[in-house]
């Protein structure tokens, strides 16, 4: 290698220019290269939160000034305790489906889930299946037995002008009133003090809930809501459920102070 300073300077300058050209080429190449944009997946709907233990769900409480006693959960069939399940109905979220063969009511939720409630249904001769919509609701409704009921049970005549609301009212803590084509079907989803009737055919044509459960359902029904009452959840059950028959009246009609849903 030469010790000539001029030669060394030329060599160093040539190396610098070469490196600069290589760097420029690399920059140009990178400028022409596209990078794939990774779009994060859409998050799945949050799962419906669990309700906690049954003793807490059905504990004693004060609601709207009325004292509700605790439900003795040790005496309940566990399948009738309010719970989140995989939706067996295939209906869209927000729909209510009653399976009369199992004494379950489902409120369909997002994500393929449903809230399932244990219910009591109509006695033989008062059964009803069909479709309707929740079009009115009332907290702690006054219960007024209809004339037909008073005729069958004369001891109810003392309530002909209405039984004050309270834990012993046959309509319980809440009532949801079902309509079809703008007319009252006389069919209700309502509470009952007779918690031990859940899972049985014991009502006069309506769907009864434990009071703590109807309070929960009421809080989730804030507008006109589709309801299907079916003999079972099979495809044949959907066809069989079409009916124009209304239920045996449990009360004298929707109270004037009920909230009309829209």
GROMACS .gro file of C-alpha atoms in nm:
model
  262
    1UNK     CA    1   0.000   0.000   0.000
    2UNK     CA    2   0.139   0.348  -0.088
    3UNK     CA    3   0.240   0.593   0.184
    4UNK     CA    4   0.149   0.885  -0.046
    5UNK     CA    5  -0.089   1.114   0.150
    6UNK     CA    6  -0.266   1.223  -0.168
    7UNK     CA    7  -0.333   0.862  -0.263
    8UNK     CA    8  -0.470   0.782   0.082
    9UNK     CA    9  -0.696   1.087   0.070
   10UNK     CA   10  -0.835   0.980  -0.272
   11UNK     CA   11  -0.891   0.624  -0.145
   12UNK     CA   12  -1.075   0.740   0.165
   13UNK     CA   13  -1.289   0.980  -0.040
   14UNK     CA   14  -1.374   0.701  -0.289
   15UNK     CA   15  -1.479   0.470   0.000
   16UNK     CA   16  -1.693   0.744   0.153
   17UNK     CA   17  -1.871   0.814  -0.177
   18UNK     CA   18  -1.929   0.443  -0.233
   19UNK     CA   19  -2.080   0.403   0.110
   20UNK     CA   20  -2.294   0.709   0.056
   21UNK     CA   21  -2.421   0.573  -0.275
   22UNK     CA   22  -2.502   0.238  -0.115
   23UNK     CA   23  -2.690   0.413   0.165
   24UNK     CA   24  -2.886   0.621  -0.082
   25UNK     CA   25  -2.978   0.312  -0.281
   26UNK     CA   26  -3.095   0.144   0.037
   27UNK     CA   27  -3.310   0.444   0.125
   28UNK     CA   28  -3.457   0.451  -0.223
   29UNK     CA   29  -3.535   0.079  -0.204
   30UNK     CA   30  -3.700   0.115   0.134
   31UNK     CA   31  -3.906   0.407   0.006
   32UNK     CA   32  -4.051   0.184  -0.266
   33UNK     CA   33  -4.136  -0.101  -0.028
   34UNK     CA   34  -4.487  -0.114   0.124
   35UNK     CA   35  -4.551  -0.252   0.470
   36UNK     CA   36  -4.872  -0.453   0.536
   37UNK     CA   37  -5.103  -0.278   0.784
   38UNK     CA   38  -5.223  -0.522   1.049
   39UNK     CA   39  -5.583  -0.445   1.147
   40UNK     CA   40  -5.663  -0.575   1.494
   41UNK     CA   41  -5.965  -0.812   1.506
   42UNK     CA   42  -6.297  -0.674   1.622
   43UNK     CA   43  -6.335  -0.769   1.986
   44UNK     CA   44  -6.610  -1.017   2.068
   45UNK     CA   45  -6.906  -0.887   2.269
   46UNK     CA   46  -6.836  -0.883   2.640
   47UNK     CA   47  -6.986  -1.190   2.807
   48UNK     CA   48  -7.300  -1.139   3.012
   49UNK     CA   49  -7.184  -1.093   3.371
   50UNK     CA   50  -7.272  -1.371   3.610
   51UNK     CA   51  -7.538  -1.305   3.872
   52UNK     CA   52  -7.348  -1.430   4.172
   53UNK     CA   53  -7.475  -1.682   4.422
   54UNK     CA   54  -7.844  -1.764   4.454
   55UNK     CA   55  -7.866  -1.656   4.817
   56UNK     CA   56  -7.763  -1.304   4.718
   57UNK     CA   57  -7.995  -1.290   4.416
   58UNK     CA   58  -8.296  -1.395   4.622
   59UNK     CA   59  -8.213  -1.219   4.948
   60UNK     CA   60  -8.459  -0.997   5.137
   61UNK     CA   61  -8.469  -0.638   5.018
   62UNK     CA   62  -8.665  -0.316   5.024
   63UNK     CA   63  -8.793  -0.219   4.678
   64UNK     CA   64  -8.981   0.103   4.610
   65UNK     CA   65  -9.066   0.116   4.981
   66UNK     CA   66  -9.199  -0.242   4.998
   67UNK     CA   67  -9.022  -0.515   5.193
   68UNK     CA   68  -8.964  -0.834   4.998
   69UNK     CA   69  -8.884  -1.147   5.198
   70UNK     CA   70  -8.595  -1.372   5.103
   71UNK     CA   71  -8.664  -1.677   4.888
   72UNK     CA   72  -8.554  -2.002   5.061
   73UNK     CA   73  -8.313  -2.100   4.785
   74UNK     CA   74  -8.234  -2.433   4.950
   75UNK     CA   75  -8.588  -2.538   4.863
   76UNK     CA   76  -8.564  -2.428   4.498
   77UNK     CA   77  -8.485  -2.666   4.216
   78UNK     CA   78  -8.147  -2.526   4.095
   79UNK     CA   79  -8.262  -2.529   3.732
   80UNK     CA   80  -8.521  -2.261   3.812
   81UNK     CA   81  -8.264  -2.022   3.957
   82UNK     CA   82  -8.197  -1.722   3.730
   83UNK     CA   83  -7.888  -1.797   3.519
   84UNK     CA   84  -7.705  -1.727   3.195
   85UNK     CA   85  -7.720  -2.008   2.940
   86UNK     CA   86  -7.645  -2.072   2.573
   87UNK     CA   87  -7.943  -1.940   2.379
   88UNK     CA   88  -8.162  -2.233   2.264
   89UNK     CA   89  -8.423  -2.018   2.086
   90UNK     CA   90  -8.242  -1.885   1.780
   91UNK     CA   91  -8.424  -1.552   1.817
   92UNK     CA   92  -8.260  -1.211   1.792
   93UNK     CA   93  -8.129  -1.035   2.102
   94UNK     CA   94  -8.396  -0.865   2.307
   95UNK     CA   95  -8.665  -1.126   2.230
   96UNK     CA   96  -8.851  -1.304   2.510
   97UNK     CA   97  -8.936  -1.672   2.460
   98UNK     CA   98  -9.140  -1.885   2.702
   99UNK     CA   99  -9.093  -2.262   2.680
  100UNK     CA  100  -9.407  -2.395   2.848
  101UNK     CA  101  -9.283  -2.756   2.837
  102UNK     CA  102  -8.990  -2.672   3.066
  103UNK     CA  103  -9.131  -2.376   3.264
  104UNK     CA  104  -8.851  -2.151   3.144
  105UNK     CA  105  -8.855  -1.796   3.012
  106UNK     CA  106  -8.557  -1.681   2.805
  107UNK     CA  107  -8.447  -1.323   2.743
  108UNK     CA  108  -8.216  -1.348   2.442
  109UNK     CA  109  -7.889  -1.158   2.474
  110UNK     CA  110  -7.591  -1.084   2.248
  111UNK     CA  111  -7.316  -1.335   2.187
  112UNK     CA  112  -7.540  -1.642   2.163
  113UNK     CA  113  -7.646  -1.621   2.526
  114UNK     CA  114  -7.977  -1.585   2.709
  115UNK     CA  115  -8.092  -1.516   3.062
  116UNK     CA  116  -8.313  -1.801   3.178
  117UNK     CA  117  -8.577  -1.760   3.447
  118UNK     CA  118  -8.788  -2.029   3.611
  119UNK     CA  119  -9.160  -1.953   3.585
  120UNK     CA  120  -9.505  -2.080   3.676
  121UNK     CA  121  -9.763  -2.118   3.401
  122UNK     CA  122 -10.139  -2.150   3.355
  123UNK     CA  123 -10.344  -2.427   3.509
  124UNK     CA  124 -10.505  -2.687   3.284
  125UNK     CA  125 -10.779  -2.507   3.095
  126UNK     CA  126 -10.605  -2.171   3.123
  127UNK     CA  127 -10.299  -2.245   2.914
  128UNK     CA  128 -10.210  -2.008   2.631
  129UNK     CA  129  -9.946  -2.003   2.360
  130UNK     CA  130  -9.891  -1.742   2.095
  131UNK     CA  131  -9.703  -1.426   2.009
  132UNK     CA  132  -9.745  -1.079   2.149
  133UNK     CA  133  -9.543  -0.775   2.252
  134UNK     CA  134  -9.476  -0.613   2.586
  135UNK     CA  135  -9.644  -0.276   2.540
  136UNK     CA  136  -9.694  -0.156   2.899
  137UNK     CA  137  -9.535  -0.210   3.238
  138UNK     CA  138  -9.596  -0.115   3.600
  139UNK     CA  139  -9.402  -0.132   3.924
  140UNK     CA  140  -9.604  -0.261   4.219
  141UNK     CA  141  -9.938  -0.257   4.037
  142UNK     CA  142 -10.274  -0.249   4.210
  143UNK     CA  143 -10.450  -0.580   4.148
  144UNK     CA  144 -10.818  -0.566   4.053
  145UNK     CA  145 -10.975  -0.910   3.994
  146UNK     CA  146 -11.200  -0.922   3.687
  147UNK     CA  147 -11.573  -0.997   3.727
  148UNK     CA  148 -11.525  -1.350   3.587
  149UNK     CA  149 -11.277  -1.430   3.863
  150UNK     CA  150 -11.498  -1.284   4.135
  151UNK     CA  151 -11.786  -1.496   4.008
  152UNK     CA  152 -11.572  -1.809   4.044
  153UNK     CA  153 -11.428  -1.698   4.375
  154UNK     CA  154 -11.678  -1.480   4.564
  155UNK     CA  155 -11.429  -1.423   4.848
  156UNK     CA  156 -11.244  -1.187   4.614
  157UNK     CA  157 -11.537  -0.945   4.599
  158UNK     CA  158 -11.369  -0.732   4.867
  159UNK     CA  159 -11.104  -0.645   4.610
  160UNK     CA  160 -11.345  -0.539   4.336
  161UNK     CA  161 -11.206  -0.185   4.357
  162UNK     CA  162 -10.848  -0.304   4.377
  163UNK     CA  163 -10.608  -0.471   4.616
  164UNK     CA  164 -10.329  -0.235   4.727
  165UNK     CA  165  -9.983  -0.327   4.603
  166UNK     CA  166  -9.748  -0.515   4.830
  167UNK     CA  167  -9.554  -0.840   4.874
  168UNK     CA  168  -9.878  -1.042   4.898
  169UNK     CA  169 -10.035  -0.903   4.580
  170UNK     CA  170 -10.107  -1.167   4.312
  171UNK     CA  171  -9.930  -0.940   4.060
  172UNK     CA  172  -9.623  -0.907   4.278
  173UNK     CA  173  -9.353  -0.645   4.242
  174UNK     CA  174  -9.383  -0.586   3.867
  175UNK     CA  175  -9.617  -0.653   3.577
  176UNK     CA  176  -9.544  -0.653   3.204
  177UNK     CA  177  -9.862  -0.633   2.992
  178UNK     CA  178  -9.880  -0.820   2.661
  179UNK     CA  179 -10.061  -0.682   2.357
  180UNK     CA  180 -10.138  -0.810   2.010
  181UNK     CA  181 -10.234  -0.576   1.725
  182UNK     CA  182 -10.264  -0.292   1.974
  183UNK     CA  183 -10.512  -0.479   2.197
  184UNK     CA  184 -10.459  -0.614   2.548
  185UNK     CA  185 -10.437  -0.994   2.545
  186UNK     CA  186 -10.502  -1.002   2.923
  187UNK     CA  187 -10.178  -1.200   2.940
  188UNK     CA  188  -9.913  -1.081   3.188
  189UNK     CA  189  -9.559  -1.150   3.296
  190UNK     CA  190  -9.571  -1.075   3.667
  191UNK     CA  191  -9.435  -1.146   4.012
  192UNK     CA  192  -9.588  -1.369   4.275
  193UNK     CA  193  -9.543  -1.424   4.647
  194UNK     CA  194  -9.596  -1.796   4.582
  195UNK     CA  195  -9.234  -1.878   4.505
  196UNK     CA  196  -9.307  -2.249   4.548
  197UNK     CA  197  -9.536  -2.243   4.243
  198UNK     CA  198  -9.236  -2.191   4.013
  199UNK     CA  199  -9.197  -2.487   3.780
  200UNK     CA  200  -9.567  -2.576   3.806
  201UNK     CA  201  -9.894  -2.503   3.629
  202UNK     CA  202 -10.059  -2.289   3.892
  203UNK     CA  203 -10.158  -1.950   3.752
  204UNK     CA  204 -10.474  -1.827   3.578
  205UNK     CA  205 -10.317  -1.818   3.235
  206UNK     CA  206 -10.020  -1.587   3.296
  207UNK     CA  207  -9.646  -1.629   3.353
  208UNK     CA  208  -9.542  -1.593   3.717
  209UNK     CA  209  -9.193  -1.513   3.844
  210UNK     CA  210  -9.034  -1.497   4.182
  211UNK     CA  211  -9.048  -1.128   4.270
  212UNK     CA  212  -8.670  -1.088   4.261
  213UNK     CA  213  -8.670  -1.229   3.906
  214UNK     CA  214  -8.950  -1.011   3.768
  215UNK     CA  215  -8.768  -0.708   3.908
  216UNK     CA  216  -8.461  -0.817   3.711
  217UNK     CA  217  -8.654  -0.881   3.388
  218UNK     CA  218  -8.845  -0.552   3.423
  219UNK     CA  219  -8.517  -0.361   3.443
  220UNK     CA  220  -8.411  -0.509   3.106
  221UNK     CA  221  -8.734  -0.443   2.913
  222UNK     CA  222  -8.729  -0.073   2.829
  223UNK     CA  223  -8.928  -0.069   2.506
  224UNK     CA  224  -9.180  -0.266   2.302
  225UNK     CA  225  -9.048  -0.624   2.317
  226UNK     CA  226  -9.141  -0.931   2.112
  227UNK     CA  227  -9.268  -1.226   2.314
  228UNK     CA  228  -9.324  -1.584   2.196
  229UNK     CA  229  -9.502  -1.835   2.420
  230UNK     CA  230  -9.433  -2.182   2.281
  231UNK     CA  231  -9.525  -2.538   2.380
  232UNK     CA  232  -9.158  -2.630   2.324
  233UNK     CA  233  -8.852  -2.499   2.140
  234UNK     CA  234  -8.863  -2.743   1.848
  235UNK     CA  235  -8.935  -2.621   1.492
  236UNK     CA  236  -9.278  -2.781   1.523
  237UNK     CA  237  -9.332  -2.586   1.843
  238UNK     CA  238  -9.292  -2.259   1.655
  239UNK     CA  239  -9.574  -2.357   1.419
  240UNK     CA  240  -9.798  -2.483   1.698
  241UNK     CA  241  -9.749  -2.158   1.888
  242UNK     CA  242  -9.957  -1.953   1.643
  243UNK     CA  243 -10.284  -1.880   1.819
  244UNK     CA  244 -10.544  -1.604   1.841
  245UNK     CA  245 -10.674  -1.712   2.178
  246UNK     CA  246 -10.627  -1.471   2.466
  247UNK     CA  247 -10.562  -1.573   2.824
  248UNK     CA  248 -10.817  -1.601   3.101
  249UNK     CA  249 -10.814  -1.252   3.259
  250UNK     CA  250 -10.607  -1.221   3.575
  251UNK     CA  251 -10.699  -0.857   3.632
  252UNK     CA  252 -10.946  -0.594   3.516
  253UNK     CA  253 -10.708  -0.443   3.260
  254UNK     CA  254 -10.396  -0.233   3.228
  255UNK     CA  255 -10.392   0.030   3.503
  256UNK     CA  256 -10.425   0.392   3.393
  257UNK     CA  257 -10.092   0.483   3.549
  258UNK     CA  258  -9.897   0.207   3.372
  259UNK     CA  259  -9.601   0.310   3.160
  260UNK     CA  260  -9.679   0.268   2.787
  261UNK     CA  261  -9.370   0.148   2.603
  262UNK     CA  262  -9.258   0.274   2.265
   0.00000   0.00000   0.00000
